[in-house]
CSV table of C-alpha atoms and ligand atoms in Angstrom, one decimal:
chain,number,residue,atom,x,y,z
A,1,UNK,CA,-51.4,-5.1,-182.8
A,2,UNK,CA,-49.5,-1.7,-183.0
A,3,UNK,CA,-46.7,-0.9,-180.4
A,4,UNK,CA,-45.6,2.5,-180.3
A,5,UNK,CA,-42.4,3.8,-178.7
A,6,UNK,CA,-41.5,7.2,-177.5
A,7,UNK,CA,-38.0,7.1,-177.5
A,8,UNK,CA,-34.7,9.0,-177.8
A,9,UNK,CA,-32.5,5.6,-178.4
A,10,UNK,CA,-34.9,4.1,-181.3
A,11,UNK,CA,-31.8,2.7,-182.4
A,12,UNK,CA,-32.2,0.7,-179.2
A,13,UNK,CA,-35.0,-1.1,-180.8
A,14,UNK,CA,-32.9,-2.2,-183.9
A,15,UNK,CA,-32.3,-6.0,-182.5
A,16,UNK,CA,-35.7,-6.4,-180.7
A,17,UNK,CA,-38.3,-5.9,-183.8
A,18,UNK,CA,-35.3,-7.8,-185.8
A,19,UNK,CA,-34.1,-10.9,-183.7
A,20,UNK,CA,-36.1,-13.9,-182.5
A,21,UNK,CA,-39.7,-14.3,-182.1
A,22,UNK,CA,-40.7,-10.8,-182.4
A,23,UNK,CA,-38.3,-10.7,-185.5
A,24,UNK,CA,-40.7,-13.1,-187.3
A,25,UNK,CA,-44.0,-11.3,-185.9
A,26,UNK,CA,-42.9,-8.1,-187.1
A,27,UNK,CA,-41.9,-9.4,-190.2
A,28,UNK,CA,-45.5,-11.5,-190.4
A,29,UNK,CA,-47.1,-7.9,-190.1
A,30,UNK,CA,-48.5,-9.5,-186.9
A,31,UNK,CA,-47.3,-6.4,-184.9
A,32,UNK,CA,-46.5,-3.1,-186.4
A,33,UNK,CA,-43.7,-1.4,-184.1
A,34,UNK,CA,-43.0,2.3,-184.5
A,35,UNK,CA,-40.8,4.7,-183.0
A,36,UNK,CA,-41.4,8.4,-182.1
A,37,UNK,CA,-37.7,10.1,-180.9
A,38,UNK,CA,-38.6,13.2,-179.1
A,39,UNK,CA,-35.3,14.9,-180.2
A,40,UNK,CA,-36.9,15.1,-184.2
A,41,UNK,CA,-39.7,17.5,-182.1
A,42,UNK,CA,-36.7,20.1,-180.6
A,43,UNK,CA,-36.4,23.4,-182.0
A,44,UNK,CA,-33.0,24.0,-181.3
A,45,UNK,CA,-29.8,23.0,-182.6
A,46,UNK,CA,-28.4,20.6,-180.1
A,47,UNK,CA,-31.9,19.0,-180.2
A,48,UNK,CA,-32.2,19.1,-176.5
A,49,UNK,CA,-35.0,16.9,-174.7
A,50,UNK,CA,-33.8,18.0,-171.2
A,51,UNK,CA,-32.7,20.4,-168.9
A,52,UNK,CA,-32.0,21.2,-165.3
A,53,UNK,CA,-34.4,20.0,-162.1
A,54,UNK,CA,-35.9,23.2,-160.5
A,55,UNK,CA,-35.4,23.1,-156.6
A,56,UNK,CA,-31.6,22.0,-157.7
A,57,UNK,CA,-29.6,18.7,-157.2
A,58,UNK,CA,-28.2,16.1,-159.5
A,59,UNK,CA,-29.5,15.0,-162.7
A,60,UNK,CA,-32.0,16.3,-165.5
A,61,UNK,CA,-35.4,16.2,-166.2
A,62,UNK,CA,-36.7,15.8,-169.7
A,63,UNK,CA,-39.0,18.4,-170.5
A,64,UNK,CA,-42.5,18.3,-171.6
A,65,UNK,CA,-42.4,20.1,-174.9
A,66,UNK,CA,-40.6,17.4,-177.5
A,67,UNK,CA,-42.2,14.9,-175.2
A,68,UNK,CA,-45.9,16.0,-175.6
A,69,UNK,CA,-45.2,16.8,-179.4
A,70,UNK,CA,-44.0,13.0,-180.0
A,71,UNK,CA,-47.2,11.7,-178.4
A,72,UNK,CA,-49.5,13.5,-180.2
A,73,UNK,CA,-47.6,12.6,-183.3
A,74,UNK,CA,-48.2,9.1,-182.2
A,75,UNK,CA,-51.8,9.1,-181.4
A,76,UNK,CA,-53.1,11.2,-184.1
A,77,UNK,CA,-51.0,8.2,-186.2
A,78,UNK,CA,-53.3,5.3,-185.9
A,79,UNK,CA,-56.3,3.8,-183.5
A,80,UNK,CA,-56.5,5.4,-179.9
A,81,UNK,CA,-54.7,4.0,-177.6
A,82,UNK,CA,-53.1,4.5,-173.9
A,83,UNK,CA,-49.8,5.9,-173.0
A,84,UNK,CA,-48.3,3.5,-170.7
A,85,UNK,CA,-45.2,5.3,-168.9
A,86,UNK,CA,-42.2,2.6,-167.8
A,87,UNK,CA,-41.2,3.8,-164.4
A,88,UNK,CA,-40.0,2.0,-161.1
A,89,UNK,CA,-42.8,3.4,-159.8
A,90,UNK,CA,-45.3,1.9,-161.6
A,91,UNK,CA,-47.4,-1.3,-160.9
A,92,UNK,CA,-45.3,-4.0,-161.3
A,93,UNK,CA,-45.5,-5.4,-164.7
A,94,UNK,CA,-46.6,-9.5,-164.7
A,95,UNK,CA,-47.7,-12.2,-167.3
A,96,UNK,CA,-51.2,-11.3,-166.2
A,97,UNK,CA,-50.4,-7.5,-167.3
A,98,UNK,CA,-48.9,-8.8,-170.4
A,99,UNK,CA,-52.1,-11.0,-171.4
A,100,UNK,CA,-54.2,-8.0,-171.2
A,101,UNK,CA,-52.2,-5.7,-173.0
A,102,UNK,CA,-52.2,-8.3,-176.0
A,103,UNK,CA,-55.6,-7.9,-176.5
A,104,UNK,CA,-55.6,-4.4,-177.4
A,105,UNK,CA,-55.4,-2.9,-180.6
A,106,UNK,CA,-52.9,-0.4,-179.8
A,107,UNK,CA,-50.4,0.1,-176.9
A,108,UNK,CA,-48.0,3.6,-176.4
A,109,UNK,CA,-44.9,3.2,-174.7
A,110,UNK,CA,-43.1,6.0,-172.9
A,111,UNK,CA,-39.7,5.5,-172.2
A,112,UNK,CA,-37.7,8.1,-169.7
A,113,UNK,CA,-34.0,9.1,-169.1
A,114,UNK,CA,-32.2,11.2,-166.7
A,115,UNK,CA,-33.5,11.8,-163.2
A,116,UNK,CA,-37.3,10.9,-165.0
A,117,UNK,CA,-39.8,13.0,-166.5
A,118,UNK,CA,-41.5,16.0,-165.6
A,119,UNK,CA,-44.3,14.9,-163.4
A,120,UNK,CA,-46.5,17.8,-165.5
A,121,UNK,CA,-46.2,15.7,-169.0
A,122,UNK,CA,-46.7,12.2,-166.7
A,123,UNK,CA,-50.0,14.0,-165.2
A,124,UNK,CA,-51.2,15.3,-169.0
A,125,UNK,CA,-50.5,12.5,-171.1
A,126,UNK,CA,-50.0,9.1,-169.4
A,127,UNK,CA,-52.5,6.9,-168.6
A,128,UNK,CA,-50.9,4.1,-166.8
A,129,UNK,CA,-47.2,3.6,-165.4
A,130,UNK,CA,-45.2,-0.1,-165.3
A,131,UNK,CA,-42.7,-1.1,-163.9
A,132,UNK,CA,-40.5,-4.6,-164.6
A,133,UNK,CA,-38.8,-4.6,-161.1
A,134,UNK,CA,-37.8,-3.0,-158.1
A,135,UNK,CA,-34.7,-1.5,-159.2
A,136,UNK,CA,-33.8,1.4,-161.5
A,137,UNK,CA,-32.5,0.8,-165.0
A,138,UNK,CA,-31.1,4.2,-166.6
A,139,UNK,CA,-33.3,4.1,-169.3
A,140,UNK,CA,-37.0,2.7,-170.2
A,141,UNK,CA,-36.1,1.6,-173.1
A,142,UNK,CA,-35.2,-2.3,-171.7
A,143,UNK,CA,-37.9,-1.5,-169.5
A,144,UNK,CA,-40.1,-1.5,-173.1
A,145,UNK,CA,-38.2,-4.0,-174.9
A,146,UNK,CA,-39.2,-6.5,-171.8
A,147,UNK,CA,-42.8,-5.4,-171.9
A,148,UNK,CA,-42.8,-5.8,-175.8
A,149,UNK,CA,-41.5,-9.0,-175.8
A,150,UNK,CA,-43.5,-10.9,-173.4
A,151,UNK,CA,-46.7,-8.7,-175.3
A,152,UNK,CA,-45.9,-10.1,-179.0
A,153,UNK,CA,-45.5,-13.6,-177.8
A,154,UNK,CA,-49.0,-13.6,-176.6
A,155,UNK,CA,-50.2,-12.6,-179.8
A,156,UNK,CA,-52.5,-15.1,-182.3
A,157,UNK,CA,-50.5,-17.1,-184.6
A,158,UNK,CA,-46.9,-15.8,-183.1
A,159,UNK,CA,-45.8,-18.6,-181.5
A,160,UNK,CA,-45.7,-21.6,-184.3
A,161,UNK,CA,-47.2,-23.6,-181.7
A,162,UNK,CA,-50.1,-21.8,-179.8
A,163,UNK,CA,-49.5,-24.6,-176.9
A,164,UNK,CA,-46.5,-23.1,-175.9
A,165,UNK,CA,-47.9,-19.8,-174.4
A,166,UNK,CA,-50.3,-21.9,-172.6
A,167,UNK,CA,-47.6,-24.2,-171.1
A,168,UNK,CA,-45.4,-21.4,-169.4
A,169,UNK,CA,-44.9,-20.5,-166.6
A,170,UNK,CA,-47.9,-17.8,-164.9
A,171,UNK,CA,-50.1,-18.5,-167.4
A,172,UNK,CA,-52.2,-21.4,-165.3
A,173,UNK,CA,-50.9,-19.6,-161.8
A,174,UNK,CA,-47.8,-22.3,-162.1
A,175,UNK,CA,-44.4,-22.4,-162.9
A,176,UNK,CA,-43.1,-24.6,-166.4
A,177,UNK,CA,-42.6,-28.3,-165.7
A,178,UNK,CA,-38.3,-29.3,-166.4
A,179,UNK,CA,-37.6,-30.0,-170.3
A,180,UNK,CA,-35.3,-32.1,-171.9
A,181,UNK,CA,-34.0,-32.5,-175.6
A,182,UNK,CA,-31.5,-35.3,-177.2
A,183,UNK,CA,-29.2,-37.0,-176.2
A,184,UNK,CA,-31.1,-39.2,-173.6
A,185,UNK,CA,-28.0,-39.5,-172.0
A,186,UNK,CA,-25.9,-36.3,-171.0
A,187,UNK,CA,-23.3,-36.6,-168.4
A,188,UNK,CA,-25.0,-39.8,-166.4
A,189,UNK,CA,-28.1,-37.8,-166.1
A,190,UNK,CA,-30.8,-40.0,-167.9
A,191,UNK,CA,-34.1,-38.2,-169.4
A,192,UNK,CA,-36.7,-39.2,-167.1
A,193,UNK,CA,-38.4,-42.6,-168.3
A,194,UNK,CA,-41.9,-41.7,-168.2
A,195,UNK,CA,-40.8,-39.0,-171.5
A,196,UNK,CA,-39.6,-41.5,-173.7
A,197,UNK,CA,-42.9,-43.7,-173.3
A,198,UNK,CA,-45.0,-42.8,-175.6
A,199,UNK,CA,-47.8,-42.5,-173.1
A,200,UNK,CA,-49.7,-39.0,-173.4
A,201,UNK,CA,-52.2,-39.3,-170.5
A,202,UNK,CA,-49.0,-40.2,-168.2
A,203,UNK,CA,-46.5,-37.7,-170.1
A,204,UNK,CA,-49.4,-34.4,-169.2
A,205,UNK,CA,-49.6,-36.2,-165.2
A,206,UNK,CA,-45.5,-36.0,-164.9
A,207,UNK,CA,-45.8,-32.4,-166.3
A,208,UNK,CA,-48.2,-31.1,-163.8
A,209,UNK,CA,-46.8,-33.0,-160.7
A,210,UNK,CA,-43.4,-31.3,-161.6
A,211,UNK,CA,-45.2,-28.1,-162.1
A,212,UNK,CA,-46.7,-28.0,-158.7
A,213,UNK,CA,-43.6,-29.3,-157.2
A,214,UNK,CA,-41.6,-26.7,-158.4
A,215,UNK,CA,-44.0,-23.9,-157.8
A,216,UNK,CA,-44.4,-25.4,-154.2
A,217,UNK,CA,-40.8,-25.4,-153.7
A,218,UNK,CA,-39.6,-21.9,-155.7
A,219,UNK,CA,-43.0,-19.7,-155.2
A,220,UNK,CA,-45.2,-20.8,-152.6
A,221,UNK,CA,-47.0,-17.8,-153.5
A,222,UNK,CA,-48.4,-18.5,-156.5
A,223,UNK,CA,-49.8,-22.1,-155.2
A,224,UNK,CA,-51.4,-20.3,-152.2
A,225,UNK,CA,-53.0,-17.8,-154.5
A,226,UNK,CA,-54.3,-19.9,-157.4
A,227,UNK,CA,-55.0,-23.1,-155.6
A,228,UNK,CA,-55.1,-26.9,-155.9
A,229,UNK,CA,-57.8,-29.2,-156.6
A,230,UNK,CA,-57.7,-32.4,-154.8
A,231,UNK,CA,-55.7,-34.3,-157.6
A,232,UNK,CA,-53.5,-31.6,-157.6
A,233,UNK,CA,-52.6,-31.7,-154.1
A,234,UNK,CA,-52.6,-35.9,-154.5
A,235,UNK,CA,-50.0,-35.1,-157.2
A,236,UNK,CA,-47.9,-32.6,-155.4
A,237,UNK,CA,-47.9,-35.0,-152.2
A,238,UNK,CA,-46.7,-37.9,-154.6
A,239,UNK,CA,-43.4,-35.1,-156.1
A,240,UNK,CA,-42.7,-34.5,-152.6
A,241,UNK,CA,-42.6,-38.3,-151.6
A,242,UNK,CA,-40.4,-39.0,-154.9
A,243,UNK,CA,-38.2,-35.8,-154.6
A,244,UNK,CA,-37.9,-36.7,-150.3
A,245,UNK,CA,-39.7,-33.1,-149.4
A,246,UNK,CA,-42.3,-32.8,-146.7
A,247,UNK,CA,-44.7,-30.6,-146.7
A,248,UNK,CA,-45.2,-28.3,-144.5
B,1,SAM,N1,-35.5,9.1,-160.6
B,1,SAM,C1,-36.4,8.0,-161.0
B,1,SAM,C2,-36.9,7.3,-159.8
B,1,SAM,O1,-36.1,7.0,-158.9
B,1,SAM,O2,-38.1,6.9,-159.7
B,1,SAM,C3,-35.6,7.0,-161.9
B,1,SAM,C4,-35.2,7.5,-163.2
B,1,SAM,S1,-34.4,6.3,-164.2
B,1,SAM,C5,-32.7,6.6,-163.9
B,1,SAM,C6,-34.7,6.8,-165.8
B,1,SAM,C7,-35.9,6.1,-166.5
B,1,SAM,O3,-35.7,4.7,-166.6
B,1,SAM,C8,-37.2,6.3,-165.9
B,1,SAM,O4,-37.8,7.5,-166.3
B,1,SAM,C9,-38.0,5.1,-166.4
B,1,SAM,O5,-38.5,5.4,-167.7
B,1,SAM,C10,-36.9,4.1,-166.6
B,1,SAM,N2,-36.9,3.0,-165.6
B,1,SAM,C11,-36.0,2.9,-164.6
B,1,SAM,N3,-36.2,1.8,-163.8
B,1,SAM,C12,-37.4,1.2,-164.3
B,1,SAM,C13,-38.1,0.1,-163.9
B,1,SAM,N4,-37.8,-0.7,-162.9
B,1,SAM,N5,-39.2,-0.2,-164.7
B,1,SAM,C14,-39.5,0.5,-165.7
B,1,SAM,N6,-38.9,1.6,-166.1
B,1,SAM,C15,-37.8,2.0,-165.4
């Protein structure tokens, strides 16, 4: 896959395609991430990607001009792909989201400063907005680091072990069962028994009655929407008897 990043901090980028799992991807050619900085596209010598808001107030607005010159920079560069603006008001941006988006080729990622954009360039050029949250980060650029991230991960042959995608949390509509490491002891907490047994059939039972548990307790939401079968909801009745919780 190819990630492209319109960007005037590319230096923002340095740790994400270096660090960690994406680190390894990028290095594995499994991604190819490039950045486009808007300021190399200014004709001026202050290289200036923004300017006042018409109508007055506080703030700038980063013009269209380096903006639209960037992207087309970036899509004349490789496969065709969307331009996906990060904005708070975007659709919110979810593992669901992120599965998609790892199956395409070819992903553009428009990051914004200032007051935002000018809503000219947004209507032209983008095709979808995304936002990570209901709050308002000063730049994109975490906004697309986030996105990135939880995008790579997804991607064949990234994570060493392709179970772990499929065990975390959203991807089966549940949250991640509790995990535990050495030592079996840590300060009078035991691991639970059933872990150290040997037994796989029982080991995969535990997971999912914790998993439901949890996502009962934290995000009822997510059970209500993705549903139980009936050993599921045998199972979560049995974590609520162990754990002391009713159900409601
Ligand atoms: N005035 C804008 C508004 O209230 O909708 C916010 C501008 S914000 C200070 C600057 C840039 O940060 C935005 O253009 C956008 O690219 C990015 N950004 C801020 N919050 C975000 C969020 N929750 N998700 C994605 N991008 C965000």
């Amino acid at each position: 896959m190819r990630i492209d990043l319109i960007t005037v901090f590319p230096e923002w980028f340095d740790s994400v395609v270096n660090l960690g799992v994406v680190g390894r991807a990028v290095r594995a050619q499994q991604v190819q991430v490039k950045c486009w900085n808007p300021r190399d596209y200014t004709l001026d010598r202050h290289r200036t990607v923004d300017d006042r808001p018409y109508g007055g107030g506080p703030g700038m607005v980063m013009m269209t001009a380096p903006l639209s010159a960037a992207i087309a920079d970036a899509r004349a560069d490789g496969a065709p792909a969307k331009v996906a603006y990060m904005s708070p008001q975007g659709r919110r941006f979810d593992q669901q989201a992120a599965q998609h988006m790892a199956k395409q080729d070819r992903i553009i990622l428009l990051c914004g400063r200032y007051e935002g954009i000018d809503e000219r360039l947004i209507d032209s050029e983008v095709d979808e907005e995304w936002s990570i949250g209901d709050y308002v980060l000063s730049g994109g650029e975490p906004a697309a680091a986030v996105m990135l991230d939880a995008i790579v991960r997804l991607l064949p042959g990234v994570l060493g072990d392709e179970r772990s995608a499929v065990q975390d949390s959203f991807m089966d509509g549940l949250l991640d069962c509790p995990h535990y490491t050495r030592p079996e002891v840590y300060a009078q907490q035991s691991v639970p028994a059933v872990l150290l047994s040997g037994h796989h059939g029982e080991i995969e039972r535990w997971r999912l009655k914790q998993a439901l548990g949890r996502t009962y307790l934290r995000r009822p939401d997510l059970l209500e929407q993705r549903g139980m079968s009936p050993a599921e909801e045998k199972l979560l009745a049995e974590f609520l008897a162990d754990t002391d919780h009713h159900q409601e």
